[in-house]
Each structure stands twice: as C-alpha cells, then as structure tokens.
Amino acid sequence: MAFLTALFLFFLLRIFPAAIAQPNKLNRIESGDSLSPSIQRTAWYSPSKRFAFGFLAEGTGYKVGIWIIGGPNNVTVWTANRDEAAVDSDATLEFLRGKILLKPKNGAVQTIAPPSDRALYAALLDSGNFQLYAEDQSVVWESFKFPTDTILGGQELSSGKELRSSLSPEDHSSGRFRLTMQYDGNLVAYPVNTTDYGEFAYWASNTAYWASNTANGLYNGLFLDNYTGRLLLINVSDTSLTWEIARSKISHDGKDVVYRATLDYDGNIRLYTHRFSVDGSSKTFVEWDAIPDACDVKGFCGLNSYCVPNLDDGKPACNCLPGFELRDTNQPFGGCERNFTAGGGERCINGKEDPTFYNITVVNITWNDHPYFVAALPEKEDCRVSCAEDCDCDAAVYNGYSCLKYNLPFKYLKQYCYSGDCFLKLRNIIVVPRNTSDDQKPSWVTTLALSLSFVTYSCILFAIFSIFILKLRIIKYRKQLLGTRTTGLVKEFTLQTYTYKELKKGTNNFTQELGKGSFGAVYKGSLDRARNFVAVKELQKMVEEGEREFRAEMRIIGRTRHRNLVRLLGYCIEGPKRLLVYEYMGNGSLAELLYRTRPRPDWQERFRIALDVAKGIQYLHEECDSPIIHCDIKPQNILLDDFWTAKISDFGLAKLLMPDQTRTFTGARGTRGYMAPEWDKNMPITVKVDIYSFGIVLLEIVCCRRNFEVNLSSPEETLLSSWAYQCFAAKDIYKLMADEEVDQRTFERMVTVALWCIQDEPVLRFPMKTVLLMLEGIIDVPIPPCPSSDSQT
Ligand SMILES: *[C@@H]1O[C@H](CO)[C@@H](O)[C@H](O)[C@H]1NC(C)=O
Ligand SMILES: *[C@@H]1O[C@H](CO)[C@@H](O)[C@H](O)[C@H]1NC(C)=O
Ligand SMILES: *[C@@H]1O[C@H](CO)[C@@H](O)[C@H](O)[C@H]1NC(C)=O
Ligand SMILES: *[C@@H]1O[C@H](CO)[C@@H](O)[C@H](O)[C@H]1NC(C)=O
Ligand SMILES: *[C@@H]1O[C@H](CO)[C@@H](O)[C@H](O)[C@H]1NC(C)=O
Ligand SMILES: *[C@@H]1O[C@H](CO)[C@@H](O)[C@H](O)[C@H]1NC(C)=O
Ligand SMILES: *[C@@H]1O[C@H](CO)[C@@H](O)[C@H](O)[C@H]1NC(C)=O
Ligand SMILES: *[C@@H]1O[C@H](CO)[C@@H](O)[C@H](O)[C@H]1NC(C)=O
C-alpha cells in the first residue's frame, strides 16, 4: 500500500512538477532584481544552495548559465545563448517584468528567455530548473524545456529534440556531437553536420519501435528519474512503458544527491551522481559511460587523423597520418592535411596507377567509415595489389575474405588493425615544400636541388610519354590484329571511352531517338557493327564541371555492378560534349508497361518487378560504394531488359548536376509526384528521398496508374497516395485493385510497405534493407500511420 502511494506520488510529481515545486517567497526573483559578473550579486541560488543561476566565467569573459556548486569545480549544466560571444565583466543581467535581459556595456542586448508579458517573477528550483511564472503561478518558461548538453534528475528530452555537446570542458558553446531522441523511439549519438542516418551513428539505444528487442511500444522521451537515478526511455502518455539505459549505483537516500546525464565534449554519454555532504560540499561520481573505448566516437578526430587511446588518463589523442600534419596546430581535433603540395603530372596511366610514385605500407589503423569499394578477394596480397593499382585507392583493409578500399579524405580512423592487414598508400610525387611565407631568397642549394628535380621530373615525364606512345602502338597493332577494341576480359571490367565521331556514326547521326530523359535525349545505336545495341545518352543540363571530376564520376558509376542496375559501358567527353553509353534495354520502361498495357500485366510479374527495383535501390544505398542517392526514382527510369528484368537507370547522375551531393542540393530536383517533401522544405537530402519515391512507384505498380490522374470516376481517387491511405484507414484496400486476380498476401504487403515509404517524416521511412525484407515477407509489416496530416483531405 505504501509502495502504491509512493508510486502515485511519483507520477503526480511528474505530471504536476510546477504545482508541487512552488518556490517559497525567499527565493523569488522579482522584477528589478539584477546580477553582475564581478560586483554585488553574481548569482541567484536554489533554496538548497546546490544550484546557482547567473554569470559563469568562460575564457576571458562571462556567459549566463546554471551550475552545480560544491565540488572543486562548479559543473555547468545549462548555458543561455551558448553560441553568442562571452560578455565582459561590466555587463549586467536584469529581470524586468516579462523579460530577462543580458546587457553588455558594448554590444547588443541579449534576451535569456523569449519575452512574455505574463512572466511576473522567476525562481531557480532545487532540481536545477529555472522557471518564469505568471500571476496565477503557472509556468511561462523553464530552462528544463531547452536543454543544452545535460539533463538533470526530473528532466525530460522529448522526441525530435537533441542534446548538443560542449566544445570543451571550459568552453560551453556548441560542440562536435549530438544525441537525438528520434521519432522512431531510438536514442542515437551522431557527430554534428550529419543526417540521422545509421552509417554516421556511433551509439544508439537500439530501441526503435520496429526493433525486435523492443517490440512492445514506441518511446518518445528520455527521462532521468530523480528518485532512483535511472536513465530511462519513456512513453509520456503510457507510464507503464519504460526502457532502462543506465542506473546510478547510488540511489536516492535522504535528499543528498543530484543526478545528471551529459553528452560530454568528447562525444561520450555519461551518467553522474553528485553527492552532497552536510557542509554543502559535494563529490562527483561517474556511474556509467556509453562508449567504453573513447576512440569509437565517430568524428572524435578530424579528417586524416587517427585516434590513439591513452590508457593513463583515458583521454585519447589524435595523430596525423604519416605525411600529414595538423591543419591548425591550435586545434588538435581539427584534422590534418598533406604537409606538401603534390606536383602535377598524371599518375594514372590506362586506368592503373604508376608504381614509381607511391609506397604501400602496413599500418595499425582501422577505418570506421564506409569503404568506397568492397571486393571479394581470396588473398590479402590481392587486396594490396588491387589498391596499389587503383588510382582512386588511398588505403585498403583485408578482413579475411574481402578487400575494403577507402579514399581521401579519411574519416573516423582509429589506431588498431583488427585483422592485421591494413594498408596505407603513401604518395610521393615531386615534393614541393609548402611556401613558408618568410621571404627567403632561394639559396644556391635549393636552386641546385630545384634544377636537379626539374631534370629528374622531365626525364620521368619523357619516360612515361615514351611508354605511353609505345603502348598506344601496341594497342593499335593488336586492334588491327584482332579486329576488336580490347580483349573480352578488359571490356568486362573497364569503361570504354569513345570519340564523338564514333558515337555519331554508331547512332547513325543521332537519328533513332529512344526518349527524352531528365538529362537529355537518348538514342539507339550500335558500336560493333550491329551485333549489340547500345543506348547513347547525351547529357545536356550539366553544371560546369571539369573533365577530371567527370571522369572520376564515370569511374564510380562504372564500378556499380548489379543485376538491377542498367550498366554503363562507356562515355565520351570532348570539349563541352558529354555522352554516356549504356546497355540497351529491349523492353522499354516500367512506365509504358504500367500505364499502357491492357489488360494489366500479371500480378506475380509486377510483384517481381517491385522486388527487382527494391534490390537495385538497396545496392545503391547500402551495398556498393559510399551510398549513392538516386534522387529521381520513377517508372520512366526503370527499364526492362529482354528477359523483363527491371533495371534502374540514371543513377549517380544527380551528383553531376549538383556538385556536392552529400551536403546541399540547390533548388528542387527529382520529378513532381515522386519527390519527397524534404525537397520543398529545405531539409537535408538523404537516401530516404529514394525510399519515398519508391513508395509511390510501389503504389503505381499495384494500381497500374499514375500517382496523379484526373478524370477518374470519383475525385478522391485523383491522388493515388492519399486515396491508398484512405482505403487502408477504411480497412478496404481491395478497392485499390481492379477486376484482377492478385495474391492476397503480397498485395497487402505491397500496399502497407508503400504507406510506410511515403511517410512525410523521413525517419519513419524504413531503410531499403528493411523494406525489402518486408516485401519478401521475411519480417512483418507494422501498421503504418497516416503518411501526412494533410493527405486525408
Ligand atoms: C524530484 O523532482 C521533483 C520535481 O521535479 C521535486 O519536487 C523533488 O524534490 C525531486 N526530488 C529530489 C530528491 O531531488
Ligand atoms: C562556484 O560557484 C560559487 C557560487 O557562485 C562561487 O562562489 C564559487 O567561487 C565557484 N567556485 C569555483 C571554483 O568557481
Ligand atoms: C559544421 O558545419 C558548420 C557550418 O557549415 C561549420 O561551421 C562547423 O565547423 C562544422 N562542424 C564540424 C565539427 O565539422
Ligand atoms: C506511446 O506514445 C505514442 C505517441 O507518442 C503512442 O502512439 C503509443 O501508442 C504510446 N504507447 C505505446 C505502448 O507505444
Ligand atoms: C618507398 O619504399 C622504398 C623501399 O621500401 C624506400 O626506399 C623509399 O624511401 C620509400 N619512399 C617513401 C617516400 O617512403
Ligand atoms: C596497434 O594499436 C593498438 C591500440 O593502440 C595497440 O594496442 C597495439 O599494440 C598496436 N599493434 C601494433 C602491432 O603496433
Ligand atoms: C612532412 O612530415 C614528415 C613527418 O610527418 C617529415 O618527415 C617531413 O619532413 C615533412 N615534410 C615537409 C615538406 O615538411
Ligand atoms: C611564396 O611566398 C612569397 C612571399 O609570400 C611569394 O612572393 C611567392 O610568390 C610565393 N611562391 C609561391 C610558389 O607561391
């Protein structure tokens, strides 16, 4: 009974904390009260004197915040306007009815909380929460709702919000890591400047509501329980649903503890207990940390540097790779760059790197980033050679059965090589020392050295040139001899380059147009005297792009090989002309099949095509090189070969139109009707835009019609995506199907999976791997929520 009462009280307290935690008159902060960093009052205190609100020293200036008193160092738990510059000691902080103003002598006045005329008085509670109250004692504003890097006992981080680490223990401006309470119920830590995508995460509670271990519900808040010291995931509307992340070993006894969970500056998540003595002093205990090996925090070290664990004080260091040095010696985490500028010169000859210019060394380093290429190879020596010869490869790891290749700049490196077979390619072209800007005249030694290196360089160039000419001759000779361009094996693995003249001839002067895509016209042709057909695509709306970048891009596209992707055979680049040569797809596009064929194509056939498309997208997103976002998945871009295998075309091209695919796309791309809402909302573009488009394509495959179609019997059917949800909500999805025979199970799966894919909220869309497993019936499909608030209208 007593237990039940306690439980009841606990929930009462959680629901009405403001009502219980009425500040007594003594600690009221009234209109007209003020603080200053150096003279008279510098802080307002909580009744227990464990927390203070006021000026805290930062660098040479001051910021406003809340801290825990009592230890050897005061611990900052909240900072107002953390990214504003610190103010000088002549600033004042004033509480005037409705607002709290920070007034520096020079500089703009800052508001600490949004001004509200209702705010009559303020108080700092014993929980560390700073609150503003209206006349009726209701809370107008509270610091607990706007956490920075910490939550305290009794505080909650609700869905969609995140903690952001501080820059360093001394500097509380926004740091390099974030901890996000995702809408899917998962609590995930990422480095900043990343999207919420699994590959960037370095820690997660793994409690997304579809994860098998937590199939019992959806968590929508992170809560630190101030009675038991448990760090919990909770459901605000269903108190029976909790998931314990960590627990303080010192549970509440008397009222002598303060609990705190912080995303620390080093990216680790820690649970602390501050234990107070009668005299007001306190001791701090670390109760739990999320990441035992600090070097597993992605982004702890900057680009091209690797994390070295320090067993003595637990604080890891960042070392530059051999041949690299710190970009800025004052910023040990700021990343490294080459300590020389590489002299020009083409090192790539016929697609192979010239071995005179590099060394491959074995290193004790692991790459936690995505490799750009993975190949199954039998021996580690094959992996070494594969990287050595590949002009794009800068490092490789052999894990016993496959070779993972990486290229610069490197991210997320750590000292330690799991398999003992980690290779780094050191390039040493003509080394030009960095211009050290002190105006030294070259001495005769450097002059001599420079002339010598010039002579050496010229000799090497000449040698390369001669070899090149010789090779050309040999190739020409072979060509005459064999009558073919190259041997079968080479053709299988390398991209051809064609001259414009060849393509013009092969397509009969660009006469037979197959269609117009988003990038330009496509022509049918043949480049081997009509034995095999090819499709030649002329790229028109290109951004100005260098030849080098274009070739690099072609190499990346050329390397993506999958049964469900249209293969790129070669390309032509001449002046501004850019043409791509693809394998020819004999059965046209999925659009023709869906919209034109009557009666509708067989259900099993359509289901198989849907699986084909899903596999192609999954390969682009998750399996091949670094993820490729297609950006324009639609039936017109899905082609069917002679055996009716569906293959995706135009992948990898979005990047050519938008120079920086990973960060921002300027303006909208993609095709209306298939475009995810992120495009219009100026949100980050991730692989999830393809999942959205795929969802629309799935519905079109189910119904054999366009997503948007007028002149239908009833107006609500105009937009297929919202009509499908209406039917689903009305428990009548069979309305979507015409008079045809479908397989009930695959039909239901396709519709529900599609409704998940077209969720407005990108995090709600499953990754392609899950989508595929659901379509195949290997895992169950949960009941989808309404895709968007306005799709029901
Ligand atoms: C726990 O939090 C509630 C409300 O936030 C507060 O009233 C109570 O005093 C706190 N208990 C302790 C032990 O700090
Ligand atoms: C901690 O905060 C208290 C209260 O503002 C202050 O008196 C004390 O000097 C601070 N201690 C340190 C080490 O900064
Ligand atoms: C994140 O991006 C911002 C804006 O581009 C930049 O100023 C900041 O340095 C970046 N932070 C890191 C850690 O890369
Ligand atoms: C948890 O909260 C969400 C709303 O945020 C609700 O839809 C769900 O039913 C709740 N309960 C469980 C057990 O997941
Ligand atoms: C490359 O390796 C060779 C032989 O191991 C060595 O003599 C040479 O100094 C190395 N060059 C560089 C730049 O490390
Ligand atoms: C590789 O690095 C790990 C971690 O720093 C270290 O313990 C190990 O001794 C190193 N191995 C070699 C062969 O240097
Ligand atoms: C580059 O750094 C290496 C060591 O990391 C050093 O031996 C070399 O002298 C440096 N080169 C230049 C040009 O500074
Ligand atoms: C090196 O720096 C000096 C002085 O800053 C400048 O005059 C000179 O042109 C620079 N040399 C190169 C190769 O950039």
PDB file of C-alpha atoms in Angstrom, residues 288-393:
ATOM      1  CA  TRP A 288      28.060   4.932 -16.441  1.00  0.00           C
ATOM      2  CA  ASP A 289      29.524   5.831 -19.815  1.00  0.00           C
ATOM      3  CA  ALA A 290      28.004   4.768 -23.087  1.00  0.00           C
ATOM      4  CA  ILE A 291      31.205   4.197 -25.050  1.00  0.00           C
ATOM      5  CA  PRO A 292      33.975   2.310 -23.249  1.00  0.00           C
ATOM      6  CA  ASP A 293      36.594   2.952 -25.947  1.00  0.00           C
ATOM      7  CA  ALA A 294      36.695   6.706 -26.483  1.00  0.00           C
ATOM      8  CA  CYS A 295      38.189   6.135 -29.943  1.00  0.00           C
ATOM      9  CA  ASP A 296      34.907   4.573 -31.096  1.00  0.00           C
ATOM     10  CA  VAL A 297      33.276   8.003 -31.061  1.00  0.00           C
ATOM     11  CA  LYS A 298      32.929   8.867 -34.735  1.00  0.00           C
ATOM     12  CA  GLY A 299      34.334  12.254 -35.511  1.00  0.00           C
ATOM     13  CA  PHE A 300      36.415  12.459 -32.328  1.00  0.00           C
ATOM     14  CA  CYS A 301      39.417  13.109 -34.558  1.00  0.00           C
ATOM     15  CA  GLY A 302      39.228  15.340 -37.609  1.00  0.00           C
ATOM     16  CA  LEU A 303      39.871  14.301 -41.190  1.00  0.00           C
ATOM     17  CA  ASN A 304      43.036  12.305 -41.942  1.00  0.00           C
ATOM     18  CA  SER A 305      43.945  11.856 -38.309  1.00  0.00           C
ATOM     19  CA  TYR A 306      43.530   8.740 -36.214  1.00  0.00           C
ATOM     20  CA  CYS A 307      42.521   8.275 -32.629  1.00  0.00           C
ATOM     21  CA  VAL A 308      45.088   6.828 -30.223  1.00  0.00           C
ATOM     22  CA  PRO A 309      43.795   5.551 -26.907  1.00  0.00           C
ATOM     23  CA  ASN A 310      45.632   6.757 -23.847  1.00  0.00           C
ATOM     24  CA  LEU A 311      45.478   4.188 -21.122  1.00  0.00           C
ATOM     25  CA  ASP A 312      46.925   6.505 -18.488  1.00  0.00           C
ATOM     26  CA  ASP A 313      44.282   9.192 -18.230  1.00  0.00           C
ATOM     27  CA  GLY A 314      41.681   7.735 -20.587  1.00  0.00           C
ATOM     28  CA  LYS A 315      41.853  10.806 -22.791  1.00  0.00           C
ATOM     29  CA  PRO A 316      42.613   9.780 -26.333  1.00  0.00           C
ATOM     30  CA  ALA A 317      44.775  11.817 -28.699  1.00  0.00           C
ATOM     31  CA  CYS A 318      44.577  12.437 -32.425  1.00  0.00           C
ATOM     32  CA  ASN A 319      47.630  11.740 -34.571  1.00  0.00           C
ATOM     33  CA  CYS A 320      48.117  12.752 -38.180  1.00  0.00           C
ATOM     34  CA  LEU A 321      48.691  10.016 -40.743  1.00  0.00           C
ATOM     35  CA  PRO A 322      52.266   9.702 -41.993  1.00  0.00           C
ATOM     36  CA  GLY A 323      52.926  12.501 -44.482  1.00  0.00           C
ATOM     37  CA  PHE A 324      50.173  14.681 -42.959  1.00  0.00           C
ATOM     38  CA  GLU A 325      50.293  17.458 -40.410  1.00  0.00           C
ATOM     39  CA  LEU A 326      47.734  19.361 -38.333  1.00  0.00           C
ATOM     40  CA  ARG A 327      45.758  21.903 -40.287  1.00  0.00           C
ATOM     41  CA  ASP A 328      45.860  24.236 -37.343  1.00  0.00           C
ATOM     42  CA  THR A 329      48.315  23.432 -34.568  1.00  0.00           C
ATOM     43  CA  ASN A 330      45.973  25.051 -32.026  1.00  0.00           C
ATOM     44  CA  GLN A 331      43.220  22.586 -32.859  1.00  0.00           C
ATOM     45  CA  PRO A 332      44.259  19.028 -32.056  1.00  0.00           C
ATOM     46  CA  PHE A 333      40.887  17.676 -33.297  1.00  0.00           C
ATOM     47  CA  GLY A 334      40.715  19.907 -36.345  1.00  0.00           C
ATOM     48  CA  GLY A 335      42.092  17.345 -38.769  1.00  0.00           C
ATOM     49  CA  CYS A 336      45.239  17.044 -40.850  1.00  0.00           C
ATOM     50  CA  GLU A 337      46.319  17.766 -44.380  1.00  0.00           C
ATOM     51  CA  ARG A 338      49.263  16.743 -46.526  1.00  0.00           C
ATOM     52  CA  ASN A 339      52.405  18.528 -45.440  1.00  0.00           C
ATOM     53  CA  PHE A 340      53.372  19.206 -49.022  1.00  0.00           C
ATOM     54  CA  THR A 341      51.639  20.236 -52.179  1.00  0.00           C
ATOM     55  CA  ALA A 342      51.782  17.474 -54.723  1.00  0.00           C
ATOM     56  CA  GLY A 343      53.345  18.487 -58.018  1.00  0.00           C
ATOM     57  CA  GLY A 344      51.131  17.991 -61.035  1.00  0.00           C
ATOM     58  CA  GLY A 345      51.509  15.205 -63.528  1.00  0.00           C
ATOM     59  CA  GLU A 346      49.233  12.367 -64.485  1.00  0.00           C
ATOM     60  CA  ARG A 347      49.872   9.359 -62.334  1.00  0.00           C
ATOM     61  CA  CYS A 348      47.098   7.304 -63.785  1.00  0.00           C
ATOM     62  CA  ILE A 349      48.069   5.521 -66.946  1.00  0.00           C
ATOM     63  CA  ASN A 350      45.434   3.459 -68.712  1.00  0.00           C
ATOM     64  CA  GLY A 351      43.460   3.300 -65.504  1.00  0.00           C
ATOM     65  CA  LYS A 352      46.400   2.000 -63.479  1.00  0.00           C
ATOM     66  CA  GLU A 353      48.465   3.939 -61.031  1.00  0.00           C
ATOM     67  CA  ASP A 354      52.162   4.281 -61.787  1.00  0.00           C
ATOM     68  CA  PRO A 355      54.060   2.392 -59.052  1.00  0.00           C
ATOM     69  CA  THR A 356      57.066   4.722 -59.174  1.00  0.00           C
ATOM     70  CA  PHE A 357      55.079   7.365 -57.361  1.00  0.00           C
ATOM     71  CA  TYR A 358      53.767   5.600 -54.291  1.00  0.00           C
ATOM     72  CA  ASN A 359      54.597   3.241 -51.465  1.00  0.00           C
ATOM     73  CA  ILE A 360      52.164   0.913 -49.774  1.00  0.00           C
ATOM     74  CA  THR A 361      52.822   0.470 -46.079  1.00  0.00           C
ATOM     75  CA  VAL A 362      51.200  -1.711 -43.476  1.00  0.00           C
ATOM     76  CA  VAL A 363      49.634   0.391 -40.722  1.00  0.00           C
ATOM     77  CA  ASN A 364      47.952  -0.246 -37.384  1.00  0.00           C
ATOM     78  CA  ILE A 365      44.835   1.763 -38.281  1.00  0.00           C
ATOM     79  CA  THR A 366      41.163   0.912 -38.710  1.00  0.00           C
ATOM     80  CA  TRP A 367      38.722   2.758 -40.938  1.00  0.00           C
ATOM     81  CA  ASN A 368      35.240   3.130 -39.452  1.00  0.00           C
ATOM     82  CA  ASP A 369      33.939   4.968 -42.496  1.00  0.00           C
ATOM     83  CA  HIS A 370      32.158   3.415 -45.460  1.00  0.00           C
ATOM     84  CA  PRO A 371      34.603   1.980 -47.980  1.00  0.00           C
ATOM     85  CA  TYR A 372      34.077   3.260 -51.491  1.00  0.00           C
ATOM     86  CA  PHE A 373      34.545  -0.226 -52.806  1.00  0.00           C
ATOM     87  CA  VAL A 374      34.317  -3.767 -51.496  1.00  0.00           C
ATOM     88  CA  ALA A 375      35.573  -6.735 -53.464  1.00  0.00           C
ATOM     89  CA  ALA A 376      35.652 -10.393 -52.537  1.00  0.00           C
ATOM     90  CA  LEU A 377      39.288 -11.414 -52.946  1.00  0.00           C
ATOM     91  CA  PRO A 378      40.971 -14.658 -51.945  1.00  0.00           C
ATOM     92  CA  GLU A 379      44.275 -13.315 -50.572  1.00  0.00           C
ATOM     93  CA  LYS A 380      45.460 -10.245 -48.744  1.00  0.00           C
ATOM     94  CA  GLU A 381      48.146  -9.780 -51.377  1.00  0.00           C
ATOM     95  CA  ASP A 382      45.380  -9.398 -53.997  1.00  0.00           C
ATOM     96  CA  CYS A 383      43.893  -6.670 -51.838  1.00  0.00           C
ATOM     97  CA  ARG A 384      47.207  -4.862 -51.573  1.00  0.00           C
ATOM     98  CA  VAL A 385      47.747  -5.059 -55.331  1.00  0.00           C
ATOM     99  CA  SER A 386      44.159  -4.069 -56.030  1.00  0.00           C
ATOM    100  CA  CYS A 387      44.636  -0.883 -54.010  1.00  0.00           C
ATOM    101  CA  ALA A 388      48.098  -0.290 -55.416  1.00  0.00           C
ATOM    102  CA  GLU A 389      46.879  -0.288 -58.991  1.00  0.00           C
ATOM    103  CA  ASP A 390      43.630   1.575 -58.383  1.00  0.00           C
ATOM    104  CA  CYS A 391      44.167   5.299 -58.932  1.00  0.00           C
ATOM    105  CA  ASP A 392      41.269   6.060 -56.563  1.00  0.00           C
ATOM    106  CA  CYS A 393      42.538   3.942 -53.709  1.00  0.00           C
TER     107      CYS A 393
END
